[in-house]
Each structure stands twice: as structure tokens, then as C-alpha cells.
CSV table of C-alpha atoms in Angstrom, one decimal:
chain,number,residue,atom,x,y,z
A,76,MET,CA,249.5,52.8,-163.4
A,77,LYS,CA,247.4,55.3,-165.3
A,78,THR,CA,244.4,54.8,-163.0
A,79,ILE,CA,246.6,55.2,-159.9
A,80,ILE,CA,247.8,58.5,-161.2
A,81,THR,CA,244.2,59.7,-161.9
A,82,VAL,CA,243.2,58.7,-158.3
A,83,VAL,CA,246.1,60.5,-156.8
A,84,ALA,CA,245.4,63.5,-159.0
A,85,LEU,CA,241.7,63.5,-158.0
A,86,GLY,CA,242.7,63.2,-154.4
A,87,LEU,CA,244.9,66.1,-154.7
A,88,LEU,CA,242.2,68.1,-156.4
A,89,SER,CA,239.7,67.4,-153.7
A,90,SER,CA,242.0,68.3,-150.9
A,91,VAL,CA,242.9,71.5,-152.6
A,92,ALA,CA,239.2,72.2,-153.0
A,93,ALA,CA,238.5,71.4,-149.3
A,94,ALA,CA,241.4,73.6,-148.3
A,95,GLY,CA,240.0,76.3,-150.7
A,96,VAL,CA,236.6,76.2,-148.9
A,97,ALA,CA,238.2,76.5,-145.5
A,98,ALA,CA,240.3,79.4,-146.6
A,99,ALA,CA,237.3,81.0,-148.2
A,100,ALA,CA,235.2,81.0,-145.0
A,101,THR,CA,233.7,84.5,-144.8
A,102,PRO,CA,232.7,86.3,-141.6
A,103,ALA,CA,229.1,85.8,-142.8
A,104,GLU,CA,229.5,82.0,-143.0
A,105,ILE,CA,231.2,81.9,-139.7
A,106,ALA,CA,228.4,83.9,-138.1
A,107,ALA,CA,225.8,81.6,-139.8
A,108,GLY,CA,227.7,78.6,-138.3
A,109,GLU,CA,227.7,80.1,-134.9
A,110,LYS,CA,224.0,80.6,-135.0
A,111,LEU,CA,223.4,77.0,-136.1
A,112,ALA,CA,225.8,75.6,-133.5
A,113,THR,CA,223.9,77.4,-130.7
A,114,THR,CA,220.3,77.2,-131.8
A,115,THR,CA,218.4,74.5,-129.9
A,116,ASP,CA,216.4,73.0,-132.8
A,117,GLN,CA,219.3,73.1,-135.3
A,118,GLY,CA,222.9,72.3,-134.5
A,119,ASN,CA,222.5,72.6,-130.8
A,120,CYS,CA,226.1,71.6,-130.4
A,121,ASP,CA,226.4,73.5,-127.1
A,122,ALA,CA,223.7,71.2,-125.5
A,123,CYS,CA,226.5,68.6,-125.3
A,124,HIS,CA,229.8,70.4,-126.0
A,125,MET,CA,231.5,73.2,-124.3
A,126,PHE,CA,233.2,75.7,-126.5
A,127,LYS,CA,234.3,79.3,-126.1
A,128,GLY,CA,231.4,81.7,-126.2
A,129,ALA,CA,228.8,78.9,-125.5
A,130,ASP,CA,226.2,79.8,-122.9
A,131,GLU,CA,225.1,77.1,-120.4
A,132,ALA,CA,226.9,74.4,-122.4
A,133,GLY,CA,226.5,70.7,-121.6
A,134,ASN,CA,229.3,68.1,-121.0
A,135,ILE,CA,228.1,65.0,-122.7
A,136,GLY,CA,230.6,65.3,-125.5
A,137,PRO,CA,234.3,66.5,-125.3
A,138,GLU,CA,235.0,70.2,-125.1
A,139,LEU,CA,235.5,71.7,-128.6
A,140,LYS,CA,238.7,73.7,-128.4
A,141,ASP,CA,241.6,74.0,-130.7
A,142,VAL,CA,239.3,72.2,-133.1
A,143,LYS,CA,241.8,72.5,-136.0
A,144,SER,CA,244.1,70.1,-134.3
A,145,MET,CA,241.3,68.0,-132.9
A,146,VAL,CA,239.8,67.2,-136.3
A,147,PRO,CA,242.4,68.6,-138.9
A,148,ASN,CA,240.7,66.8,-141.8
A,149,ARG,CA,237.7,68.8,-142.9
A,150,LYS,CA,236.2,65.8,-144.6
A,151,GLU,CA,236.4,63.8,-141.4
A,152,PHE,CA,234.8,66.7,-139.5
A,153,TYR,CA,232.0,66.7,-142.0
A,154,ALA,CA,231.5,63.0,-141.6
A,155,ILE,CA,231.3,63.4,-137.8
A,156,ILE,CA,228.6,65.9,-138.0
A,157,TYR,CA,226.9,64.1,-140.9
A,158,ASP,CA,226.7,60.8,-139.2
A,159,GLU,CA,228.8,60.1,-136.1
A,160,GLU,CA,226.9,56.8,-135.7
A,161,ALA,CA,228.9,55.5,-138.7
A,162,ARG,CA,232.1,55.9,-136.7
A,163,ASN,CA,230.6,55.0,-133.3
A,164,PRO,CA,227.3,53.1,-133.4
A,165,GLN,CA,226.9,53.7,-129.7
A,166,THR,CA,227.2,57.4,-129.8
A,167,ILE,CA,224.4,59.7,-128.8
A,168,MET,CA,225.6,62.5,-131.0
A,169,PRO,CA,222.7,62.9,-133.5
A,170,ALA,CA,223.4,62.2,-137.2
A,171,PHE,CA,222.7,65.8,-138.3
A,172,GLY,CA,223.2,65.2,-142.0
A,173,LYS,CA,221.8,61.7,-142.4
A,174,ASN,CA,218.7,62.6,-140.4
A,175,GLN,CA,218.3,65.9,-142.3
A,176,VAL,CA,218.6,68.2,-139.3
A,177,LEU,CA,221.3,70.2,-141.1
A,178,THR,CA,221.8,70.7,-144.9
A,179,PRO,CA,225.3,70.2,-146.4
A,180,LYS,CA,225.7,73.9,-146.6
A,181,GLN,CA,224.8,74.3,-142.9
A,182,ILE,CA,227.2,71.6,-141.9
A,183,ASN,CA,230.0,73.5,-143.7
A,184,GLU,CA,229.0,76.7,-142.0
A,185,VAL,CA,229.2,74.9,-138.6
A,186,ILE,CA,232.7,73.6,-139.5
A,187,ASP,CA,233.7,77.1,-140.6
A,188,PHE,CA,232.6,78.4,-137.2
A,189,MET,CA,234.2,75.5,-135.2
A,190,TYR,CA,237.5,76.0,-136.9
A,191,THR,CA,237.6,79.5,-135.3
A,192,LYS,CA,237.4,77.8,-131.9
B,77,MET,CA,232.5,71.1,-107.2
B,78,ARG,CA,231.2,70.8,-110.8
B,79,LEU,CA,234.5,69.0,-111.7
B,80,ALA,CA,233.8,66.2,-109.3
B,81,PHE,CA,230.4,65.6,-110.9
B,82,ILE,CA,231.9,65.5,-114.3
B,83,ALA,CA,234.5,63.0,-113.2
B,84,LEU,CA,231.7,60.8,-111.8
B,85,ALA,CA,229.7,61.1,-114.9
B,86,LEU,CA,232.6,60.2,-117.3
B,87,THR,CA,232.9,56.7,-115.8
B,88,VAL,CA,229.6,55.8,-117.4
B,89,SER,CA,230.4,54.1,-120.6
B,90,ALA,CA,228.5,51.3,-122.4
B,91,PRO,CA,224.7,51.1,-122.1
B,92,LEU,CA,223.2,48.1,-120.3
B,93,ALA,CA,223.6,44.7,-121.9
B,94,GLN,CA,220.5,43.9,-123.8
B,95,ALA,CA,218.0,41.2,-122.9
B,96,ALA,CA,218.6,37.5,-122.9
B,97,SER,CA,216.0,35.7,-125.0
B,98,GLN,CA,213.9,34.3,-122.0
B,99,PRO,CA,212.3,37.2,-120.1
B,100,ASP,CA,213.7,37.3,-116.6
B,101,PRO,CA,212.6,40.6,-115.0
B,102,ALA,CA,214.2,39.8,-111.6
B,103,ALA,CA,217.6,39.2,-113.2
B,104,ASP,CA,217.2,42.4,-115.3
B,105,MET,CA,216.4,44.4,-112.2
B,106,LYS,CA,219.5,43.1,-110.4
B,107,ALA,CA,221.7,44.0,-113.4
B,108,PHE,CA,220.0,47.4,-113.9
B,109,GLN,CA,220.4,48.5,-110.2
B,110,GLY,CA,223.9,46.9,-110.1
B,111,TYR,CA,225.0,48.8,-113.1
B,112,PHE,CA,224.2,52.2,-111.5
B,113,LEU,CA,225.6,51.2,-108.1
B,114,LYS,CA,228.8,50.4,-109.8
B,115,GLN,CA,228.9,53.5,-111.9
B,116,PHE,CA,228.2,55.8,-108.9
B,117,PRO,CA,229.7,53.9,-106.0
B,118,LYS,CA,229.1,56.9,-103.6
B,119,LEU,CA,225.4,57.0,-104.2
B,120,PRO,CA,223.3,54.6,-102.0
B,121,LEU,CA,220.4,52.9,-103.7
B,122,ALA,CA,217.7,55.0,-101.9
B,123,ALA,CA,219.3,58.3,-103.1
B,124,TYR,CA,218.4,57.6,-106.7
B,125,VAL,CA,214.8,58.8,-106.0
B,126,ASN,CA,216.3,62.3,-105.8
B,127,GLY,CA,217.3,62.2,-109.5
B,128,PRO,CA,219.2,65.2,-110.7
B,129,TYR,CA,219.9,66.6,-107.3
B,130,ASN,CA,222.6,63.9,-106.7
B,131,PHE,CA,224.7,65.5,-109.4
B,132,SER,CA,224.5,69.2,-109.0
B,133,LYS,CA,225.2,71.1,-105.9
B,134,SER,CA,223.5,74.3,-107.1
B,135,GLU,CA,220.3,72.3,-107.9
B,136,SER,CA,220.3,70.5,-104.6
B,137,ASP,CA,220.8,73.8,-102.7
B,138,GLN,CA,217.9,75.2,-104.7
B,139,TRP,CA,215.9,72.1,-103.9
B,140,LYS,CA,216.4,72.5,-100.1
B,141,GLN,CA,215.1,76.0,-100.4
B,142,ILE,CA,212.1,74.9,-102.5
B,143,MET,CA,211.3,72.1,-100.0
B,144,GLU,CA,210.7,74.6,-97.2
B,145,PHE,CA,207.4,75.3,-98.9
B,146,PRO,CA,206.9,72.2,-101.1
B,147,PRO,CA,205.2,73.4,-104.3
B,148,TYR,CA,203.2,70.2,-104.5
B,149,GLN,CA,201.4,70.7,-101.2
B,150,PHE,CA,198.5,72.5,-102.9
B,151,ALA,CA,198.1,69.5,-105.1
B,152,VAL,CA,198.1,67.1,-102.2
B,153,ASP,CA,195.5,69.2,-100.4
B,154,ASP,CA,193.3,69.5,-103.4
B,155,GLY,CA,193.8,65.8,-104.2
B,156,LYS,CA,192.7,64.8,-100.7
B,157,LYS,CA,189.5,66.8,-101.1
B,158,LEU,CA,188.7,65.3,-104.5
B,159,PHE,CA,189.6,61.8,-103.2
B,160,GLU,CA,187.1,62.2,-100.3
B,161,THR,CA,184.3,63.8,-102.3
B,162,LYS,CA,181.4,61.5,-103.0
B,163,PHE,CA,180.4,60.5,-106.5
B,164,PRO,CA,176.6,61.1,-107.2
B,165,ASP,CA,176.1,57.4,-106.4
B,166,GLY,CA,177.3,58.0,-102.8
B,167,LYS,CA,180.6,56.1,-103.2
B,168,THR,CA,184.1,57.5,-103.1
B,169,TYR,CA,187.4,56.6,-104.7
B,170,ALA,CA,188.2,54.6,-101.6
B,171,SER,CA,185.6,52.0,-102.7
B,172,CYS,CA,187.7,51.1,-105.8
B,173,PHE,CA,191.0,50.4,-104.1
B,174,PRO,CA,192.5,47.9,-101.7
B,175,ASN,CA,192.8,49.5,-98.2
B,176,GLY,CA,190.6,52.3,-99.3
B,177,GLY,CA,193.4,53.6,-101.5
B,178,ILE,CA,195.7,54.5,-98.6
B,179,GLY,CA,199.3,53.5,-98.7
B,180,ILE,CA,199.0,51.5,-101.9
B,181,ALA,CA,200.5,53.7,-104.6
B,182,GLN,CA,203.9,51.9,-104.4
B,183,ASN,CA,202.2,48.8,-105.9
B,184,TYR,CA,201.4,50.5,-109.3
B,185,PRO,CA,201.6,49.9,-112.2
B,186,MET,CA,199.8,46.7,-111.7
B,187,PHE,CA,199.1,43.9,-114.2
B,188,ASP,CA,195.3,43.3,-114.6
B,189,ALA,CA,194.8,39.6,-115.5
B,190,LYS,CA,191.2,40.3,-116.6
B,191,THR,CA,192.0,42.7,-119.4
B,192,GLY,CA,195.6,41.4,-119.9
B,193,LYS,CA,196.8,45.0,-119.6
B,194,VAL,CA,199.0,47.1,-117.3
B,195,VAL,CA,197.1,49.6,-115.1
B,196,THR,CA,198.9,52.6,-113.8
B,197,LEU,CA,197.6,54.5,-110.8
B,198,GLY,CA,196.2,57.2,-113.1
B,199,ILE,CA,194.4,54.6,-115.2
B,200,ALA,CA,193.0,53.0,-112.0
B,201,ILE,CA,191.7,56.4,-110.9
B,202,ASN,CA,189.9,56.8,-114.2
B,203,ARG,CA,188.5,53.3,-114.1
B,204,CYS,CA,187.1,54.1,-110.7
B,205,ARG,CA,185.4,57.2,-112.1
B,206,VAL,CA,183.9,55.2,-115.0
B,207,ALA,CA,182.7,52.5,-112.6
B,208,ASN,CA,180.8,55.3,-110.8
B,209,GLY,CA,179.3,56.9,-113.8
B,210,GLN,CA,181.9,59.7,-114.1
B,211,LYS,CA,183.9,60.9,-117.1
B,212,LYS,CA,187.6,60.1,-117.4
B,213,LEU,CA,190.1,62.8,-116.4
B,214,LYS,CA,193.2,63.8,-118.3
B,215,LEU,CA,196.1,61.5,-117.5
B,216,THR,CA,198.8,64.1,-117.6
B,217,VAL,CA,197.8,67.2,-115.5
B,218,GLY,CA,195.1,68.6,-113.4
B,219,PRO,CA,192.7,66.9,-110.9
B,220,LEU,CA,194.0,63.4,-111.7
B,221,ALA,CA,197.6,64.5,-111.0
B,222,ASP,CA,196.3,66.0,-107.7
B,223,ILE,CA,194.5,62.8,-106.7
B,224,SER,CA,197.6,60.8,-107.6
B,225,ALA,CA,199.7,63.2,-105.5
B,226,TYR,CA,197.5,62.7,-102.5
B,227,MET,CA,197.4,58.9,-102.9
B,228,THR,CA,201.1,58.8,-103.4
B,229,SER,CA,201.8,60.9,-100.3
B,230,THR,CA,200.1,58.2,-98.2
B,231,SER,CA,202.8,55.8,-99.4
B,232,ASP,CA,205.7,58.0,-98.5
B,233,GLY,CA,208.8,55.9,-97.9
B,234,LYS,CA,207.2,52.5,-98.7
B,235,PRO,CA,209.4,50.4,-100.9
B,236,ILE,CA,208.2,50.4,-104.5
B,237,ASN,CA,206.8,47.0,-105.1
B,238,VAL,CA,205.7,46.3,-108.7
B,239,VAL,CA,204.8,42.7,-109.3
B,240,ILE,CA,205.2,40.8,-112.6
B,241,PRO,CA,203.1,37.7,-112.3
B,242,HIS,CA,203.9,34.5,-114.2
B,243,ASN,CA,201.5,35.3,-116.9
B,244,PRO,CA,202.6,35.4,-120.5
B,245,LYS,CA,200.8,38.7,-121.1
B,246,ALA,CA,202.4,40.3,-118.1
B,247,LEU,CA,205.8,39.2,-119.2
B,248,ALA,CA,205.1,40.4,-122.8
B,249,ALA,CA,204.1,43.8,-121.4
B,250,TYR,CA,207.3,44.0,-119.4
B,251,GLU,CA,209.4,43.0,-122.5
B,252,ALA,CA,207.6,45.6,-124.6
B,253,GLY,CA,208.3,48.3,-122.1
B,254,LYS,CA,211.9,47.3,-121.9
B,255,GLU,CA,212.2,47.3,-125.7
B,256,TYR,CA,210.6,50.8,-125.8
B,257,PHE,CA,213.1,52.0,-123.3
B,258,TYR,CA,216.2,50.9,-125.3
B,259,THR,CA,214.9,51.6,-128.8
B,260,ARG,CA,216.2,54.7,-130.6
B,261,ARG,CA,213.5,56.9,-132.1
B,262,GLY,CA,212.8,60.3,-133.5
B,263,GLN,CA,214.7,62.5,-135.9
B,264,LEU,CA,217.5,62.8,-133.4
B,265,ASN,CA,217.5,59.0,-132.9
B,266,PHE,CA,217.8,58.8,-129.1
B,267,SER,CA,216.5,56.0,-126.9
B,268,CYS,CA,215.5,56.7,-123.3
B,269,ALA,CA,218.7,54.9,-122.4
B,270,SER,CA,220.8,57.3,-124.5
B,271,CYS,CA,220.2,60.0,-122.1
B,272,HIS,CA,219.3,58.3,-118.8
B,273,VAL,CA,221.8,55.5,-119.0
B,274,GLN,CA,224.6,56.5,-121.3
B,275,ALA,CA,224.7,60.2,-120.3
B,276,ALA,CA,223.3,59.8,-116.8
B,277,GLY,CA,224.7,62.5,-114.4
B,278,MET,CA,226.0,64.6,-117.3
B,279,HIS,CA,224.7,68.0,-118.4
B,280,LEU,CA,222.5,68.3,-121.4
B,281,ARG,CA,222.8,72.1,-121.7
B,282,GLY,CA,221.5,73.3,-118.2
B,283,ASP,CA,219.8,70.0,-117.3
B,284,VAL,CA,221.4,67.3,-115.3
B,285,LEU,CA,220.3,64.0,-116.8
B,286,SER,CA,218.9,61.8,-114.0
B,287,PRO,CA,219.9,58.1,-114.0
B,288,ALA,CA,217.3,55.7,-115.3
B,289,LEU,CA,217.2,54.2,-111.8
B,290,GLY,CA,214.8,56.0,-109.6
B,291,LEU,CA,213.3,58.0,-112.5
B,292,THR,CA,209.7,57.0,-111.6
B,293,ALA,CA,209.9,57.2,-107.8
B,294,ALA,CA,209.0,60.9,-107.2
B,295,PHE,CA,205.9,61.1,-109.5
B,296,PRO,CA,203.6,62.9,-109.8
B,297,LEU,CA,205.9,65.9,-109.5
B,298,TYR,CA,206.0,69.7,-109.6
B,299,ARG,CA,208.4,71.0,-112.2
B,300,SER,CA,209.3,74.6,-112.0
B,301,SER,CA,209.6,74.7,-115.8
B,302,TRP,CA,206.0,73.3,-116.1
B,303,GLY,CA,204.8,75.6,-113.4
B,304,ASP,CA,202.5,72.9,-112.1
B,305,MET,CA,202.1,69.2,-111.4
B,306,GLY,CA,202.6,66.5,-114.0
B,307,THR,CA,202.3,62.7,-114.1
B,308,LEU,CA,204.9,60.2,-115.4
B,309,VAL,CA,203.1,60.1,-118.8
B,310,ARG,CA,203.4,63.9,-119.1
B,311,ARG,CA,207.2,63.4,-118.8
B,312,PHE,CA,207.2,60.6,-121.4
B,313,ILE,CA,205.5,62.9,-123.8
B,314,GLY,CA,208.0,65.7,-123.1
B,315,CYS,CA,211.0,63.4,-123.5
B,316,ASN,CA,209.6,61.9,-126.8
B,317,GLN,CA,209.1,65.5,-128.1
B,318,LYS,CA,212.7,66.4,-127.1
B,319,VAL,CA,214.1,64.0,-129.7
B,320,LYS,CA,211.4,64.9,-132.3
B,321,SER,CA,209.6,61.6,-132.0
B,322,GLU,CA,205.8,61.2,-132.1
B,323,PRO,CA,204.6,60.8,-128.5
B,324,SER,CA,202.1,58.0,-127.8
B,325,LYS,CA,198.6,58.5,-126.4
B,326,PRO,CA,198.6,59.0,-122.6
B,327,ASP,CA,196.6,55.8,-122.0
B,328,SER,CA,198.4,53.8,-124.8
B,329,THR,CA,199.7,50.3,-124.3
B,330,ALA,CA,203.1,51.6,-125.2
B,331,TYR,CA,203.2,54.0,-122.2
B,332,ARG,CA,201.6,51.6,-119.8
B,333,ASP,CA,204.2,49.0,-120.6
B,334,LEU,CA,207.0,51.5,-120.5
B,335,ALA,CA,205.9,52.6,-117.0
B,336,TYR,CA,205.6,48.9,-116.0
B,337,PHE,CA,209.2,48.2,-117.0
B,338,MET,CA,210.7,51.4,-115.5
B,339,THR,CA,208.9,51.2,-112.2
B,340,TYR,CA,209.8,47.5,-111.9
B,341,MET,CA,213.4,48.5,-112.2
B,342,ASP,CA,212.9,50.9,-109.2
B,343,ASN,CA,211.6,48.1,-107.0
B,344,GLY,CA,212.9,48.4,-103.4
B,345,LEU,CA,213.5,52.2,-103.7
B,346,PRO,CA,211.4,54.3,-101.3
B,347,GLU,CA,208.3,55.8,-102.8
B,348,SER,CA,209.0,59.5,-102.7
B,349,GLY,CA,206.3,61.2,-104.7
B,350,PRO,CA,205.0,63.7,-105.0
B,351,GLY,CA,208.3,65.4,-105.8
B,352,ALA,CA,209.7,68.7,-107.0
B,353,ARG,CA,212.1,69.3,-109.8
B,354,PRO,CA,213.8,72.4,-111.3
């Protein structure tokens, strides 16, 4: 019983923390995320995904719009960018975190930016 | 128009089924060609030699314009001169090839039973030079690409006809090439198939990804983004670099085997090099 309570409490804490991060996204973080998402040898998201403001975007992955309802859970979004192969071994979306293309901080900035789309 | 292409592209789903344990190149080829014919039912087999132009109206319009003055014509003309120039020993390239080198490009890469290795057209040209006391040329660009362009132009429209003899080393080379094609590599962890099978016909940023079928048929080719001619190995190196993987050496066994597998998959398609791409 006691353990369960702790787990629940922890869970609550982390979701509060995650929400806190989202709420705290500064214009600077969002701008950093945009740069990463559109820079060829970094996030390069627009090579495969269309999103508003992307220039010459590809169409290998789904269009990223209304991203908050597409991936409402920030942790899940982080996991998709960190290593989409874990969810879908066949995917061609690169594992940006696992393969050290993006740092955790950079992944969070990309998320901050994408949540404005 | 773009929408129609997207719809076509979206029907591509799983990559090709992987090998059975016993090498069976003929069955692989049938499955490989069948896969694409099913994915893009409107595209006839021979059209695959036109790569990206099948999927983008704007690019195919551009292509028609480019082809009024084919940018590879200089290479064909220069290549012909080089091909016909005598080596110091008085012989020419013609002495090294069946039929004097005319109308035979569609048979390469070839398995050489003597060395147990795959020989691409470029490597055969270099072998000829060495046999006549000359230095090897670069396999990626320059005079060798020009000579290949001329030789390939004399095979225009002939069906690609790569042979895999019943020789364990030839089969092993074929299998190694196939494995290379389907193995993920580089920091971005892509295989050749990730882009040219799974995402065939889709847009990677501004580029339409050509289907794996037909990929070798128009080489050597002039690429506007290169600004000159390049051979198939030049493209291998470029695609390896795209995914941040270490390219192999132009004359490596890895690239010979890869070319052997890929060109064998194109058997029956019309030889259509030299080509031009955006």
C-alpha cells in the first residue's frame, strides 16, 4: 500500500514537472528548437515532415500540425525523438537521442518548438 | 498533381522480405521487381530507368528541357576520343573487351572466375589500362566516367543482362551485395532500402527518392548538383555520407558486390546511361 502511494506520488510529481517544463518554454527555447528542427545536420525534421513555416519539406513522415493533440504526452514525444525505433523497429525516423544527434536539452527545445505548431 | 504522387507513395509499406537461406538470385529478382510493380501499378517496368522523374511533374518537365541539350553529350564525345586513342603500345581499349567494347556495357558488372571478384565496367577499363602499361584512373569522376559514358551510350536500350554463374564465390558476392543493401548503417542508421524501398517515391526534403528498381540503369550520369558526370560508385559514396556512415573505397569488394546485386535486380530493364538528373 505504502509503495503504491509513493509510486503514484512520484508519478504526479513528474507529470507536474513535465507540465512545468512545457509551461516554462521561453521564446529563446522555442527559437532554438526551430533552428534545430530545420537544420540539415541536426534535427532536420523538415526533411521528412511538413510543418507550418518549413521550407521545401519532405513527406516521408506525417505532417506535424496540431502537435499537442497528436502527441499530448511530452514524455512520449521525447521518446519518439529519442528513439522511434523502440516503438517501430521498421521506422526510418532516425534515433536522434540514442545515436547522439541531439542532446536531451536539444530534444526538449525541439519539443517546445513543435508544441507551437 | 503533387497529391497524386503522395498517394502513390503512401502505399509503399513494408520493406522487401529478407533472404531465404539458400541464395536464389533469380527468385530474389522476381520478388524485387514484383514488389515495385505492385506498389506502383501504373509504372511499366521499363519506366523505372527514369528514377525520380516518374514521381515529380516539375522534375520531369525540367528533364525534358534539359534533354534538348543533353548535358552528358560532352562526356560521350570526350569519352569516344579517349576510347579510340592508342596507348603507347599501339593498342586501344577495344583490344580489352569483347566486340571491341561496343554494345557490351549492359553485361557489367561481371563475375571474373580467375580472380573470384566482381568487375564493374569502370574496373574493367582500369584493368585494360594496367594491361597496357598505363596508370589507373579515378573510378568516380573524370576521364573514366567519360569513357564509361561513351561505352554505355553504345548499349542504349539493350536489356541489362548481369549474369551470376553457378560459382560459390559469385553467389557469395551477390549475397554480400544484397546484405550491404539491406543493412542499416551510419549515425542515422539507414539502409539503402530505408530510402529506396521503404520511402521510394516520397520526398526527402526537395529530392524525390528513386525506387531501388532501376537505380543503376542510367549511370554514369550528369547531376546538376554535381555539375559534372559521376559513376555509380560516386553515388554510393554520396549516399553513405548522407547517413553519416564511412564510405568504402571506390574499388572495394563491398562496392563491387553492391553494384553486382543492384544491377542484377535491374536485369531486363533497358540500359539507359548516360543519364541526367536534377
